[in-house]
Every structure is written in C-alpha cells, then in structure tokens.
XYZ file of C-alpha atoms in Angstrom:
738
model
C 43.815 134.470 -22.931
C 40.124 135.214 -23.015
C 39.279 138.349 -24.947
C 35.980 140.134 -24.138
C 33.732 140.151 -27.188
C 35.877 137.682 -29.138
C 34.581 134.425 -30.550
C 36.095 131.132 -29.266
C 38.471 131.114 -32.253
C 39.773 134.553 -31.211
C 37.985 136.462 -33.947
C 36.754 140.031 -33.650
C 34.623 140.971 -36.665
C 36.536 139.821 -39.769
C 39.871 139.646 -37.930
C 41.754 136.850 -36.176
C 43.658 138.102 -33.142
C 47.336 137.140 -32.950
C 49.360 136.652 -29.789
C 48.681 138.375 -26.491
C 47.373 141.913 -26.183
C 48.462 144.906 -24.154
C 46.519 147.647 -22.465
C 46.749 151.136 -23.896
C 44.494 153.811 -22.460
C 40.906 152.685 -22.704
C 41.373 149.462 -24.701
C 43.166 146.157 -25.176
C 45.386 146.202 -28.295
C 46.103 143.170 -30.488
C 47.822 142.480 -33.777
C 45.306 140.791 -36.099
C 44.920 139.616 -39.659
C 42.190 139.173 -42.228
C 41.467 135.855 -43.948
C 43.393 137.230 -46.928
C 46.491 137.723 -44.783
C 46.453 141.527 -44.377
C 47.656 142.764 -41.005
C 45.896 145.327 -38.826
C 45.936 146.389 -35.198
C 42.641 145.870 -33.326
C 41.699 147.759 -30.154
C 38.945 146.156 -28.124
C 37.090 148.674 -25.961
C 36.225 147.416 -22.489
C 32.611 146.743 -21.448
C 32.493 149.090 -18.498
C 33.057 152.396 -20.312
C 30.448 151.538 -22.952
C 27.780 151.233 -20.298
C 27.699 155.023 -19.785
C 24.580 156.613 -21.359
C 25.392 158.442 -24.582
C 28.929 157.126 -24.641
C 28.368 154.871 -27.662
C 27.087 157.788 -29.750
C 30.072 159.906 -28.727
C 32.424 157.040 -29.515
C 30.765 156.549 -32.928
C 31.283 160.210 -33.802
C 34.939 160.015 -32.760
C 35.523 156.928 -34.893
C 33.932 158.514 -37.956
C 36.039 161.633 -37.504
C 39.205 159.549 -37.155
C 38.479 157.716 -40.414
C 39.011 160.973 -42.272
C 42.258 161.918 -40.522
C 45.704 161.318 -41.961
C 49.155 162.530 -41.119
C 52.771 161.418 -41.120
C 52.712 160.657 -37.386
C 49.189 159.286 -37.090
C 48.084 155.665 -37.473
C 44.726 155.864 -39.334
C 41.521 153.998 -38.558
C 40.619 151.480 -41.287
C 37.618 149.642 -39.792
C 35.374 149.647 -36.696
C 32.190 148.235 -35.199
C 30.834 150.646 -32.637
C 27.548 148.759 -32.303
C 29.117 145.387 -31.405
C 28.441 144.151 -27.834
C 32.090 144.968 -27.208
C 33.086 147.770 -29.624
C 36.332 147.499 -31.528
C 38.469 149.625 -33.820
C 41.017 148.447 -36.419
C 43.934 150.650 -37.438
C 46.660 150.278 -40.024
C 49.344 147.799 -38.934
C 52.388 149.690 -37.673
C 55.356 147.772 -36.264
C 57.520 149.464 -33.683
C 58.743 149.498 -30.099
C 56.744 151.264 -27.453
C 58.540 154.296 -26.036
C 58.261 152.871 -22.529
C 59.994 149.642 -23.512
C 62.776 151.473 -25.369
C 63.518 153.796 -22.462
C 63.137 151.172 -19.733
C 65.544 148.862 -21.520
C 68.040 151.248 -23.091
C 67.819 154.399 -21.033
C 66.888 157.994 -21.897
C 66.978 159.312 -25.440
C 69.591 161.865 -26.467
C 68.751 165.411 -27.517
C 68.387 164.864 -31.314
C 66.001 161.933 -30.800
C 64.045 163.883 -28.170
C 63.546 166.690 -30.650
C 62.232 164.294 -33.288
C 59.939 162.769 -30.684
C 58.611 166.149 -29.526
C 58.080 167.505 -33.044
C 56.444 164.281 -34.276
C 54.022 164.159 -31.351
C 53.322 167.860 -31.774
C 52.447 167.404 -35.435
C 50.199 164.463 -34.650
C 48.326 166.471 -32.031
C 48.134 169.523 -34.297
C 46.334 167.389 -36.883
C 43.945 165.983 -34.279
C 43.218 169.305 -32.629
C 42.740 171.006 -35.988
C 39.926 168.548 -36.716
C 38.277 169.167 -33.361
C 39.464 165.833 -31.899
C 41.413 165.156 -28.719
C 43.612 162.122 -28.135
C 43.334 161.725 -24.381
C 45.721 158.788 -23.852
C 49.136 160.007 -24.921
C 51.771 158.320 -22.746
C 54.933 156.222 -23.186
C 52.791 153.097 -23.801
C 50.741 154.732 -26.557
C 53.750 156.059 -28.517
C 55.346 153.702 -31.018
C 58.900 154.332 -32.140
C 59.438 153.395 -35.786
C 62.434 153.887 -38.035
C 60.719 156.887 -39.613
C 59.551 158.657 -36.457
C 57.066 158.363 -33.577
C 53.469 157.266 -34.200
C 50.237 157.568 -32.225
C 46.741 156.428 -33.143
C 44.431 158.824 -34.957
C 41.852 157.782 -32.366
C 42.576 157.855 -28.634
C 40.018 155.508 -27.098
C 40.339 157.192 -23.711
C 39.760 160.574 -25.286
C 36.663 159.307 -27.079
C 35.165 157.531 -24.089
C 36.118 159.709 -21.095
C 33.482 161.773 -19.394
C 33.983 164.677 -19.275
C 36.213 164.508 -22.382
C 39.794 165.814 -22.119
C 40.888 169.084 -23.689
C 43.693 169.904 -26.154
C 45.692 171.376 -23.252
C 45.441 168.005 -21.493
C 47.063 166.453 -24.586
C 49.889 168.998 -24.391
C 50.482 168.171 -20.731
C 50.628 164.496 -21.700
C 53.101 165.347 -24.502
C 55.324 167.144 -22.028
C 55.189 164.249 -19.569
C 55.976 161.764 -22.339
C 58.990 163.696 -23.621
C 60.223 164.215 -20.056
C 59.931 160.475 -19.451
C 62.030 159.834 -22.588
C 64.630 162.363 -21.433
C 64.883 161.238 -17.806
C 63.988 157.545 -17.829
C 61.007 158.180 -15.574
C 62.107 160.868 -13.133
C 59.835 163.922 -13.264
C 62.722 166.365 -13.220
C 62.843 168.943 -16.016
C 66.590 169.368 -15.458
C 66.907 166.143 -17.448
C 65.656 167.992 -20.533
C 68.255 169.443 -22.936
C 68.427 173.209 -23.045
C 66.724 173.336 -26.454
C 63.585 171.648 -25.076
C 63.533 172.769 -21.451
C 61.459 175.890 -22.008
C 58.806 174.514 -24.341
C 58.406 171.099 -22.669
C 58.427 172.798 -19.262
C 55.655 175.044 -20.582
C 53.593 171.973 -21.519
C 53.796 170.932 -17.841
C 52.491 174.210 -16.397
C 49.791 173.529 -13.754
C 47.401 176.059 -15.281
C 46.027 174.825 -18.605
C 45.796 178.294 -20.295
C 49.556 178.764 -19.779
C 50.474 175.723 -21.860
C 51.434 176.112 -25.540
C 49.294 174.774 -28.351
C 50.633 172.017 -30.591
C 51.200 174.542 -33.385
C 53.162 176.815 -31.041
C 55.342 173.896 -29.971
C 56.115 173.068 -33.632
C 56.914 176.703 -34.428
C 59.175 176.974 -31.391
C 61.233 173.986 -32.478
C 61.378 175.126 -36.106
C 62.647 178.612 -35.230
C 65.597 177.186 -33.307
C 67.087 176.011 -36.603
C 68.977 173.094 -35.041
C 70.108 170.243 -37.324
C 68.160 167.010 -37.485
C 69.804 163.723 -36.410
C 72.330 162.244 -38.808
C 71.157 158.999 -40.397
C 68.530 157.205 -38.335
C 66.918 159.160 -35.505
C 66.901 156.338 -32.949
C 69.910 155.221 -30.925
C 71.703 152.120 -32.262
C 70.667 150.211 -29.129
C 66.983 150.697 -29.899
C 67.313 149.733 -33.569
C 69.331 146.716 -32.485
C 66.511 145.762 -30.136
C 64.061 145.947 -33.025
C 66.299 143.727 -35.128
C 66.855 141.229 -32.310
C 63.160 141.049 -31.498
C 62.288 140.425 -35.124
C 65.033 137.822 -35.525
C 64.001 135.951 -32.384
C 60.358 135.751 -33.423
C 60.594 132.109 -34.338
C 57.168 131.111 -33.077
C 53.601 132.313 -33.315
C 54.135 134.461 -30.254
C 56.473 137.365 -30.841
C 58.150 139.332 -28.042
C 55.501 141.495 -26.430
C 57.601 144.644 -26.573
C 57.533 144.498 -30.392
C 54.129 146.013 -31.092
C 52.348 144.649 -33.021
C 54.130 141.294 -33.352
C 55.368 140.056 -36.718
C 52.876 138.125 -38.835
C 52.358 134.498 -37.923
C 50.719 131.602 -39.693
C 47.049 131.565 -38.877
C 45.667 128.234 -37.571
C 44.219 126.067 -40.266
C 45.922 127.840 -43.158
C 48.718 125.325 -43.622
C 48.780 122.700 -46.320
C 47.870 119.105 -45.506
C 50.750 116.841 -44.711
C 49.522 114.518 -47.458
C 50.481 117.128 -50.022
C 54.173 117.092 -49.198
C 56.873 114.486 -49.261
C 59.745 115.631 -47.143
C 62.461 113.056 -46.519
C 65.714 114.237 -45.029
C 68.618 111.853 -45.434
C 72.251 112.744 -45.828
C 71.371 116.433 -46.067
C 69.048 116.007 -49.030
C 65.289 116.431 -49.164
C 62.471 116.300 -51.665
C 59.900 119.041 -51.323
C 56.660 118.602 -53.206
C 53.188 120.030 -53.232
C 51.308 119.224 -56.386
C 47.940 119.381 -54.624
C 48.650 122.600 -52.785
C 46.528 125.664 -53.458
C 48.386 128.174 -55.569
C 49.781 130.721 -53.157
C 50.255 133.450 -55.713
C 48.448 133.461 -59.006
C 46.086 135.531 -61.051
C 45.563 136.659 -64.594
C 48.627 138.775 -65.176
C 48.420 140.878 -68.268
C 49.927 144.111 -69.544
C 48.024 147.200 -68.543
C 47.203 149.046 -71.795
C 48.056 152.654 -71.333
C 48.453 152.035 -67.635
C 51.156 153.548 -65.547
C 52.895 151.960 -62.612
C 51.846 153.543 -59.414
C 50.498 150.745 -57.301
C 47.660 151.887 -55.084
C 48.955 155.411 -54.685
C 49.619 158.523 -56.695
C 52.718 158.929 -58.791
C 52.999 162.589 -57.859
C 55.688 163.460 -55.316
C 54.074 164.604 -52.068
C 54.586 168.228 -51.195
C 55.956 169.010 -47.736
C 53.333 170.077 -45.210
C 53.123 173.756 -44.476
C 55.910 174.927 -42.209
C 57.972 171.773 -42.474
C 61.637 172.246 -43.149
C 62.938 170.055 -45.947
C 66.666 170.281 -45.250
C 66.895 167.779 -42.428
C 68.605 164.980 -44.380
C 72.234 165.942 -44.938
C 73.453 165.245 -48.446
C 77.048 164.598 -49.186
C 79.416 165.353 -51.992
C 82.922 163.988 -52.503
C 85.718 166.183 -51.219
C 87.165 166.511 -54.693
C 86.757 170.103 -55.919
C 86.530 168.886 -59.509
C 83.626 166.557 -58.907
C 80.668 166.331 -61.288
C 77.640 168.583 -60.885
C 74.621 166.864 -59.337
C 71.674 165.836 -61.514
C 68.236 166.315 -59.941
C 66.206 163.185 -60.533
C 63.077 163.671 -62.614
C 61.509 161.176 -64.954
C 58.244 159.822 -66.343
C 56.093 157.268 -64.614
C 57.000 153.734 -65.655
C 54.608 151.550 -67.615
C 53.908 148.098 -66.204
C 55.133 145.108 -68.177
C 52.570 142.985 -66.324
C 50.721 142.831 -63.025
C 49.074 139.908 -61.207
C 47.150 139.423 -57.991
C 47.424 136.405 -55.679
C 45.569 135.048 -52.682
C 48.353 135.669 -50.173
C 50.674 138.581 -49.717
C 54.312 137.875 -50.656
C 56.771 137.925 -47.763
C 59.912 137.704 -49.914
C 60.767 137.597 -53.623
C 63.805 136.579 -55.673
C 64.298 136.529 -59.442
C 66.519 135.302 -62.243
C 66.286 136.697 -65.766
C 63.607 134.111 -66.561
C 61.794 133.099 -63.335
C 60.367 134.959 -60.359
C 60.131 133.110 -57.043
C 57.340 134.411 -54.796
C 57.226 133.230 -51.180
C 54.179 133.655 -48.910
C 53.126 132.264 -45.544
C 51.342 129.374 -47.294
C 53.559 128.273 -50.216
C 56.324 129.123 -52.696
C 55.392 129.817 -56.341
C 57.416 130.236 -59.529
C 56.299 132.663 -62.229
C 57.508 133.392 -65.749
C 59.413 136.662 -65.467
C 58.198 137.773 -68.903
C 54.442 137.494 -68.270
C 53.772 136.469 -64.655
C 52.232 133.087 -65.503
C 52.955 130.050 -63.355
C 55.753 127.831 -64.618
C 55.451 125.090 -61.981
C 53.118 123.868 -59.294
C 53.668 125.653 -55.983
C 55.639 124.017 -53.183
C 54.560 123.849 -49.548
C 57.638 125.665 -48.306
C 56.816 128.911 -46.513
C 58.421 131.905 -44.869
C 56.107 133.830 -42.580
C 58.444 136.693 -41.742
C 60.181 137.276 -45.049
C 62.491 140.151 -45.797
C 62.998 142.533 -42.885
C 65.404 145.154 -41.676
C 67.759 142.519 -40.284
C 67.259 139.629 -42.686
C 67.026 138.557 -46.283
C 66.081 134.867 -46.625
C 66.508 134.365 -50.403
C 69.331 134.135 -52.920
C 69.855 133.133 -56.556
C 72.911 131.861 -58.413
C 73.610 129.665 -61.441
C 70.042 128.558 -62.075
C 69.169 127.778 -58.447
C 67.022 129.624 -55.913
C 67.910 129.302 -52.220
C 65.411 129.910 -49.414
C 65.378 129.895 -45.610
C 61.974 128.361 -44.982
C 59.612 126.027 -43.154
C 57.564 123.119 -44.442
C 54.733 121.083 -42.904
C 56.120 119.353 -39.802
C 59.577 120.769 -40.552
C 61.024 124.126 -39.553
C 64.291 125.936 -39.971
C 65.164 124.626 -43.428
C 67.649 125.745 -46.039
C 66.201 124.643 -49.396
C 67.494 124.763 -52.966
C 65.119 124.911 -55.977
C 65.838 124.374 -59.639
C 64.793 127.729 -61.146
C 63.913 126.327 -64.562
C 61.594 123.563 -63.313
C 60.452 124.973 -59.955
C 61.437 121.689 -58.273
C 63.314 121.087 -55.049
C 66.915 119.919 -55.380
C 67.634 119.434 -51.687
C 66.847 120.746 -48.243
C 68.624 120.545 -44.929
C 67.257 121.281 -41.486
C 69.557 123.843 -39.972
C 68.861 122.762 -36.394
C 70.408 119.392 -37.212
C 73.630 121.214 -38.036
C 74.067 122.543 -34.498
C 77.157 121.335 -32.602
C 74.833 119.258 -30.428
C 73.586 117.299 -33.429
C 69.864 116.805 -33.779
C 69.377 118.002 -30.186
C 69.179 121.792 -30.149
C 71.668 123.083 -27.600
C 71.797 126.682 -28.877
C 69.445 128.851 -30.858
C 70.941 129.683 -34.242
C 68.703 132.342 -35.755
C 69.223 132.596 -39.513
C 69.389 136.144 -40.846
C 70.298 135.667 -44.510
C 71.550 133.270 -47.155
C 74.195 134.023 -49.793
C 76.008 132.125 -52.538
C 79.580 132.261 -53.833
C 80.652 129.773 -56.483
C 79.826 126.249 -55.310
C 79.198 127.186 -51.682
C 76.026 128.377 -49.946
C 76.407 130.402 -46.763
C 73.863 130.932 -43.973
C 74.669 133.751 -41.550
C 72.987 134.772 -38.337
C 73.226 135.052 -34.599
C 73.861 132.480 -31.862
C 71.893 132.556 -28.638
C 73.210 130.298 -25.901
C 70.894 128.969 -23.171
C 70.087 131.786 -20.772
C 71.516 134.432 -23.105
C 69.913 137.878 -22.827
C 70.406 140.415 -25.592
C 72.320 143.491 -24.477
C 74.106 146.170 -26.443
C 76.546 146.456 -23.564
C 77.997 143.015 -24.333
C 79.170 141.658 -27.698
C 76.799 139.200 -29.300
C 77.911 136.124 -31.204
C 77.465 135.632 -34.916
C 78.041 132.576 -37.083
C 78.621 131.386 -40.662
C 77.620 127.954 -41.932
C 78.865 126.738 -45.288
C 77.052 124.111 -47.419
C 77.823 122.421 -50.701
C 75.590 123.998 -53.360
C 75.282 120.672 -55.182
C 73.707 118.579 -52.424
C 73.384 120.688 -49.266
C 76.090 118.822 -47.381
C 77.481 120.862 -44.493
C 81.110 121.865 -45.127
C 82.136 123.930 -42.125
C 80.972 126.392 -39.467
C 82.588 129.258 -37.549
C 81.188 131.570 -34.906
C 82.341 134.367 -32.633
C 81.801 137.949 -31.502
C 83.997 139.016 -34.447
C 81.485 137.704 -36.993
C 78.730 140.192 -37.768
C 77.066 141.231 -41.019
C 79.116 138.861 -43.155
C 79.534 140.046 -46.749
C 79.657 137.184 -49.274
C 80.870 138.277 -52.728
C 79.384 136.358 -55.648
C 82.785 134.921 -56.541
C 86.078 134.186 -54.847
C 86.785 132.700 -51.431
C 87.193 135.846 -49.320
C 84.397 137.040 -47.038
C 84.223 140.239 -44.976
C 82.861 140.354 -41.428
C 82.456 143.127 -38.872
C 83.134 142.570 -35.158
C 80.434 142.925 -32.539
C 81.501 145.542 -30.003
C 80.092 146.987 -26.789
C 78.464 150.378 -27.205
C 80.960 153.175 -27.640
C 83.934 150.867 -28.197
C 86.010 150.692 -31.391
C 85.387 147.763 -33.699
C 86.817 146.427 -36.904
C 86.351 144.471 -40.087
C 88.254 141.341 -41.059
C 88.652 138.944 -43.934
C 87.551 135.335 -43.586
C 88.921 132.724 -46.000
C 86.211 130.351 -47.176
C 88.827 128.184 -48.856
C 90.336 127.526 -45.403
C 87.017 126.790 -43.684
C 86.450 130.345 -42.493
C 89.918 130.955 -41.109
C 90.469 134.536 -39.957
C 92.669 136.721 -42.139
C 93.673 140.382 -42.049
C 91.903 142.883 -39.751
C 91.273 146.594 -40.007
C 90.151 148.805 -37.071
C 87.036 150.940 -37.460
C 86.298 153.739 -34.939
C 83.082 153.816 -32.898
C 80.048 155.170 -34.662
C 80.366 152.947 -37.709
C 77.059 151.283 -38.675
C 78.421 147.786 -39.098
C 78.113 146.305 -35.637
C 74.377 145.709 -35.292
C 73.354 142.230 -36.407
C 71.568 142.410 -39.721
C 72.001 142.450 -43.466
C 75.578 143.280 -44.597
C 76.228 147.015 -44.856
C 79.524 146.616 -46.690
C 80.348 146.215 -50.364
C 82.621 144.222 -52.703
C 83.711 145.334 -56.183
C 86.502 144.210 -58.504
C 88.751 142.731 -55.808
C 88.082 145.461 -53.227
C 86.108 145.512 -49.990
C 84.504 148.869 -49.217
C 83.212 150.192 -45.908
C 82.676 153.459 -44.009
C 85.180 154.731 -41.485
C 86.268 157.931 -39.829
C 83.089 159.462 -38.392
C 81.004 157.593 -40.933
C 81.831 160.173 -43.599
C 84.718 158.393 -45.350
C 84.525 155.439 -47.723
C 87.561 153.147 -47.540
C 88.529 150.721 -50.310
C 90.930 147.961 -49.342
C 92.430 145.030 -51.188
C 90.279 141.973 -50.415
C 93.311 139.677 -50.260
C 95.662 141.779 -48.116
C 93.593 144.529 -46.483
C 95.952 147.163 -47.902
C 94.210 150.485 -48.480
C 93.797 151.373 -52.154
C 91.966 154.666 -51.787
C 89.570 156.625 -49.607
C 86.911 159.214 -50.399
C 85.741 161.821 -47.904
C 82.162 163.100 -48.209
C 81.244 166.581 -47.103
C 77.684 167.660 -46.375
C 76.246 170.435 -48.517
C 74.299 172.042 -45.707
C 76.980 172.112 -43.093
C 75.888 168.958 -41.253
C 78.215 166.001 -41.091
C 77.721 163.621 -43.981
C 77.162 159.970 -43.146
C 77.483 157.236 -45.710
C 74.707 154.700 -46.147
C 75.058 151.187 -47.538
C 77.366 151.184 -50.616
C 76.584 148.864 -53.516
C 78.400 147.950 -56.725
C 77.515 147.656 -60.397
C 77.256 144.142 -61.789
C 80.599 144.429 -63.587
C 82.273 145.868 -60.472
C 83.535 148.941 -62.311
C 81.475 151.411 -60.249
C 80.513 151.769 -56.605
C 77.400 153.706 -55.632
C 77.341 155.573 -52.313
C 74.067 156.914 -50.853
C 74.455 159.988 -48.639
C 71.129 161.491 -47.602
C 69.410 162.761 -50.729
C 72.480 162.165 -52.931
C 73.575 159.016 -54.726
C 77.203 159.248 -55.832
C 78.796 156.912 -58.392
C 82.525 156.356 -57.962
C 85.023 154.546 -60.176
C 86.040 151.398 -58.330
C 89.626 151.617 -59.502
C 90.472 154.935 -57.798
C 87.347 156.418 -56.201
C 86.955 159.160 -58.806
C 83.375 160.552 -58.823
C 81.466 159.803 -62.036
C 78.063 161.374 -61.302
C 75.825 162.549 -58.495
C 72.052 161.997 -58.612
C 69.974 164.101 -56.205
C 66.425 163.773 -54.886
C 64.278 166.833 -54.400
C 61.057 167.440 -52.481
C 59.985 165.829 -49.224
C 59.766 162.277 -47.992
C 56.591 160.812 -46.570
C 57.296 162.420 -43.173
C 57.675 165.941 -44.546
C 61.452 165.988 -44.018
C 63.916 166.052 -46.912
C 63.564 163.148 -49.286
C 66.444 160.691 -48.951
C 67.565 157.387 -50.404
C 66.502 154.447 -48.251
C 69.974 152.942 -48.630
C 71.385 156.025 -46.890
C 69.488 155.229 -43.685
C 71.660 152.219 -42.859
C 68.676 149.948 -42.247
C 69.996 146.931 -44.144
C 68.045 144.909 -46.681
C 68.008 145.652 -50.401
C 67.110 149.302 -50.859
C 69.251 149.609 -54.006
C 70.149 147.082 -56.728
C 71.629 147.076 -60.218
C 70.986 145.501 -63.572
C 73.547 145.562 -66.383
C 72.966 149.217 -67.237
C 70.513 150.566 -64.656
C 70.724 151.519 -61.000
C 67.511 150.999 -59.048
C 67.013 152.757 -55.698
C 64.092 153.560 -53.412
C 63.552 156.760 -51.459
C 61.660 157.915 -48.369
C 58.805 159.233 -50.549
C 58.066 155.558 -51.403
C 59.322 155.933 -54.950
C 61.512 153.501 -56.869
C 63.882 155.219 -59.297
C 65.501 153.668 -62.372
C 68.744 155.581 -62.998
C 70.948 155.333 -66.084
C 74.190 153.778 -64.818
C 76.280 155.801 -67.284
C 74.857 159.297 -66.693
C 73.032 159.310 -63.342
C 69.849 160.593 -64.993
C 66.469 159.091 -64.176
C 64.861 156.822 -66.759
C 61.578 156.422 -64.884
C 59.985 156.365 -61.464
C 57.400 154.196 -59.757
C 55.541 155.535 -56.698
C 53.352 153.519 -54.371
C 52.168 155.263 -51.216
C 50.796 151.986 -49.841
C 54.269 150.511 -49.432
C 55.423 149.984 -45.810
C 57.536 152.620 -44.062
C 60.563 150.328 -43.932
C 60.731 150.217 -47.740
C 59.592 148.332 -50.811
C 59.544 144.557 -51.111
C 61.235 144.175 -54.505
C 63.967 142.488 -56.453
C 65.781 142.695 -59.787
C 66.099 139.823 -62.251
C 67.840 140.319 -65.600
C 66.470 143.542 -67.120
C 63.272 143.605 -65.027
C 62.355 144.792 -61.568
C 59.579 143.066 -59.608
C 57.594 144.838 -56.878
C 55.188 143.356 -54.299
C 52.372 145.536 -53.015
C 50.063 143.609 -50.670
C 48.497 140.915 -52.911
C 49.807 142.333 -56.188
C 53.040 141.666 -58.041
C 54.134 144.196 -60.663
C 56.914 143.841 -63.238
C 58.641 146.771 -64.949
C 61.340 146.512 -67.592
C 64.573 148.392 -67.118
C 63.632 150.899 -69.821
C 60.215 151.450 -68.229
C 58.301 150.932 -71.462
C-alpha cells in the first residue's frame, strides 16, 4: 500500500508504519514504531484538506492544544509534524477493537456496557470542550473499546481541519448517534435504547443544537441515576473473546485489521544474521546459539541510592476526578459472620534493588531465584537476579507478542526456562534453556508436531507453556482449514505434552472440552474447562497426564462462569484441591483433584449491595492458603476448609476514576498476582504493585508506575525478588522492599 507522504521504506518522520491503515475521519491511521521499538499510532492527514488557506495554522494550534490534554478516556498526542508536506500526528499506542467492528460482529451492547460507553465518551468530550477544543469525528470507527473503557483521540483531525469548524453540540449529536448505533446495531431507532439512556441520548439527537445537553450535563444525568456499574469487565464476553482470538491469531506481521492498532511485529532488518545462529532440529532436539548477536537487553544496572521505585510516574495514588463515583467496583466478603475485619492497604514506596535499561523493550520475562530471563523481539537475554548483570551471551530466540491477556509464553522449573519463541528461519518453537548457563538444551518446532507431520494441516496457536514434574505442556487453540471464530459455536482447544529432558513429544489431546488448562506444578492431574456456546452451561473436568490426557471426572458449571473464553487458566490448584468459581460467579468451590468430590465452598457477598464476582484465585507456594480477588478486596482463605484468614482492601480510585480494584479480579487472565514464600504480590487498576504480608494481609510496600499499559504490569517473581519491565527499563525489588 502506498502511503501519501511516506518514504519508500514506509517511514513517516521517525516512525516505521506497520501493516495496513484504516480511515478515521480526516486521516489514515496506522500502527507504527520507533527505531527503539516503542509503539505509537500515526494519523496521516490527507493532502486535499491541507490545501485550504489558513488550515495549516489552525491545525497547528489544535495539535499544540491536544499535546496538553489528558484524561482517562482520551488518547494523548505525543508527536506531530504539521509542517511536513503531508502532516502527521502520533498518539500513544492504544490497542482495542473499534466499536463498529464489535457491534457488527457481535451485535448490540447491553445496558450496563452502553452506560459505560456513554459516560466514557461524555467525560472525554467534557475534557475537550473544557479546553476549548472540539473533536468533530466521533463515530463508531473512531471509538476504541478497551478492557478499561472506551477511548477516543485527544485530537479529532476532522474537527481541526473542517471549515467551518464543528461545535460542541455537534460532538454531542455524534455521541448520541454512536451510542444509538451500539444499542441498535445500526438502526436509527431510539426505542432500542434502554430506559435509563433513552431520555439523555434522545436529547443528544434533537434537531435543534441549543436543545442538546452539554457533556457535563450528560455525565451528571447518568451519575444522579445511581445505577450500579457492570460486574467484572464492562464488555460482553463475546467481545473480549474476539480480542483474545485476534491477538492469538496474529502470527504474522499483518494482524487482523479489526484489532486497532495491530500487535507489534518485527521491523524489517532488525533480525539477527543467520550466521549468528546454529539451529539444527533432529529427533526433537535443537541447539540455539547467538554469540555474535547484539545484546537485546543490557545496561549498567546499579542500586539507586536513596531512590524510590516509581518507574516513570508518581508514587502517589491518583485522586478521583471531580464528580466521579468511586463505588463502581463491587467488593466481596465471605458469607461467614465471624470473618476477619478488612485491612486497608497502605505502605511506603519500595526502594529499588537495581535498575537497568536495554535497547529493546521486553515482551515477556521469567525468573528463578538466581537468573532473570528477558525476552524481546530481537533476542533472549539472561541476567543475574541479584544485580542485573548479564550472565550469558544472548540467544537469537525472540517473541514479538509476549505476555498478553490470552497468553503467557514462559515457564520455569527445576533449573530450566521454557519459552514459546521464534528463531531466524524458524518459527513456532518450544525451547528449553539451562538457567544457570543461559544455554539452549533443546528446541522443537511445534508445527512439526501436528497430526499431518511436517505439513501444516491445522493451525495450532500456542497460548501458554507450563511444567509439571518431568513433563512440559503447551496449550492453545486449534483452527481447522476454513474455521471462523464464533462465540455461538464451541471452539477447540488442545494440550501437547513433551519430555522435559529432551523435548520429545509424548502425547496430544484436543477437543471442545479443553479450554484454559490448569497445570499444577506437581502431580499428574490437570484441570480443563469446556468451551460452550454463549448462554449454555459448561463444566470443568480432570485430565490424567499419567494416562496421556485421558478424561476423568466432570463437574457442571452454570452459564456466566469466566472459564470458557480461550486464554490463560482462571482456575487454581492448592494442596490436592482444584478451585473454581460457580453459582453466579460469587461462590468459590474446592474439589478433590483426584475424585472431584466437593470439599468446601465459600460464598462471597458484595459490601455495597451489588453481586460479588470472583476473579482469578491463586495459591500460596506451600498451598496452605488460597487468595481470592473480589473487586477491591483480596481475601485469604485456608485451603483446608475455606476459613477466611484476612481481607486486604484497596482504597481510592483506579486510573479511570472508578473504584480501585485488583487486576486479578477483572478475569482478564495472565499473571496479575503471584506469591513468594512469605509475600503476596498483586497489581491494581491504579497501576500499583502491592507487596502484602502473607501472614497478616498488611502492605509491606507499594510500587506505582503510571506509564504501565492499561492491561497491567509486565512482571514476574523469582525467589524473594519481583522484577518489573517498564518500556526499556527493568527494575528489581526485594520482597521486603528495602
């Protein structure tokens, strides 16, 4: 595709454009990256509008004004060149589905999601209008749906280039049309609006501009209704499943166009020469080298004297914006009347043990008590966990996409790191590295393990790797030729088992009853959830690894459980028990891993009258305690009988102005909470990592970094240290925070 104003190598200013663009309002929008690997979104403004006299000056003023704007629902401007032959604007990279795609594919949004959409767009416009700016291009294509709410650009190109310029009331009409589209699927019939929105959205659509509400009036109208916010995530499961499927299927440089912007890809020319790697696959074993490769992640790590961890942002908790209610995230407490009183988390800022900067941003990290493995889109490096210094030459294995909502490509066990990766001239590998020496033990190309042999007859997308004893498991989703993803039909998952010693394939099973497979660190029993059509009951079942994945006992789970969207496991294992949510998502069940017999159950009740919904449970290292996130509460239960031990509670607001909540409570998958021997680590929606005493539930320290992505921190725990990636910087903090 030829891009106006772009150089032959698809560069605009300092950015390389990735994939194909899409038209939004007055510009062509592309995902792009800097030479250092940072992602942005670039809007190229067409030639014709810039030919209007005085337009460039007006556009320049709008860009400068947008640089100073910020808000929870606005995507800020980070760079621009108004004087280029073809002007362009770069904004912060924000991944999400366009509203039009979500509605066209999955149908209208329900009332709770519509209210979040209307309020989010209203707050974005209130910020713009308060600064004297007008957006001018608000429509279903310009609205991005993210896990944390809707987003629009702080600069509407059409609003900045139109003559005469639009007015704030034009923006409100566009808001009304956009919400109506989301409610009706495209029909311009206000009867499709729920009763709670019909009056105010109908008012936005009044023919006479003076009769329309302002953005502030719309926000006040919604606030005074006092209706509860959505439970858990605000988007329908079908939409979040689409996000996960689109991310998982992005196996090439061109991501699905409805995922905007596309996931990062390897820029041309940034790979390592084939001469620097020796990759010979024979009998499932491979040697991966790279002694001449450029160090992907290195620097001069050193303790920061007197420094406090806080990344690039402030360590102060953000205050909620004026008028924002902070009770929208229901918190739960166990039904027991004799439960412990909650402890409000408050603690000092943590001191860094060390910090180092590399040339490429990490995409995934894994750690032992002695070594940190850092993976980028150019190489894999191994650092001393105590000081951040390199312990081995980097290898040419890469992972462009890294840890995401639906995947986690790394694992560690018994002195070996495991990684789903690519290498020069080889893709789709499972590799094992000796953690002490940073050397490859073996690698196997997963495509060669397909039933069709070396010829790929089905697409086996790999979501995550896990280890139990002497067996390595790769789990993911199967896509047959001609398969189209649909939440109306069950999708097929798979498990592949490999010998941890040499990578030899042991067995493979697949089926619609294999989703989100939980692999305990020991034993032969696995837990899988079934894939079910929307609105149908599902279930969990035991799989016996010792019998090559043979199905064991099954337990039904009513509709509404979070376990049926392909992604990272949302279940838990502790001391011989499998744990999962049931009922209406408000009850934690503990069943015997061998027999499926129920041992105990714990009902959670919301403090504010809303229904409590359990997030992803996780266990202590010794298995004696299970931790359950419920909104802004983290509850520790005794594994033996479910008795509550302590309740830790967040206060204040998250980064969207709503009640602060634990990321693990949002059911997004991934590692939002982990444990060391005596500390519970958990992230929240205010982009803070908390270190919580496992015995008392009281905070030891906190680490806040406002530059972290909305989906959560990229971090891991190794021994008594936690390691955090923030763009090009790795930071280590000891469990005691000193």
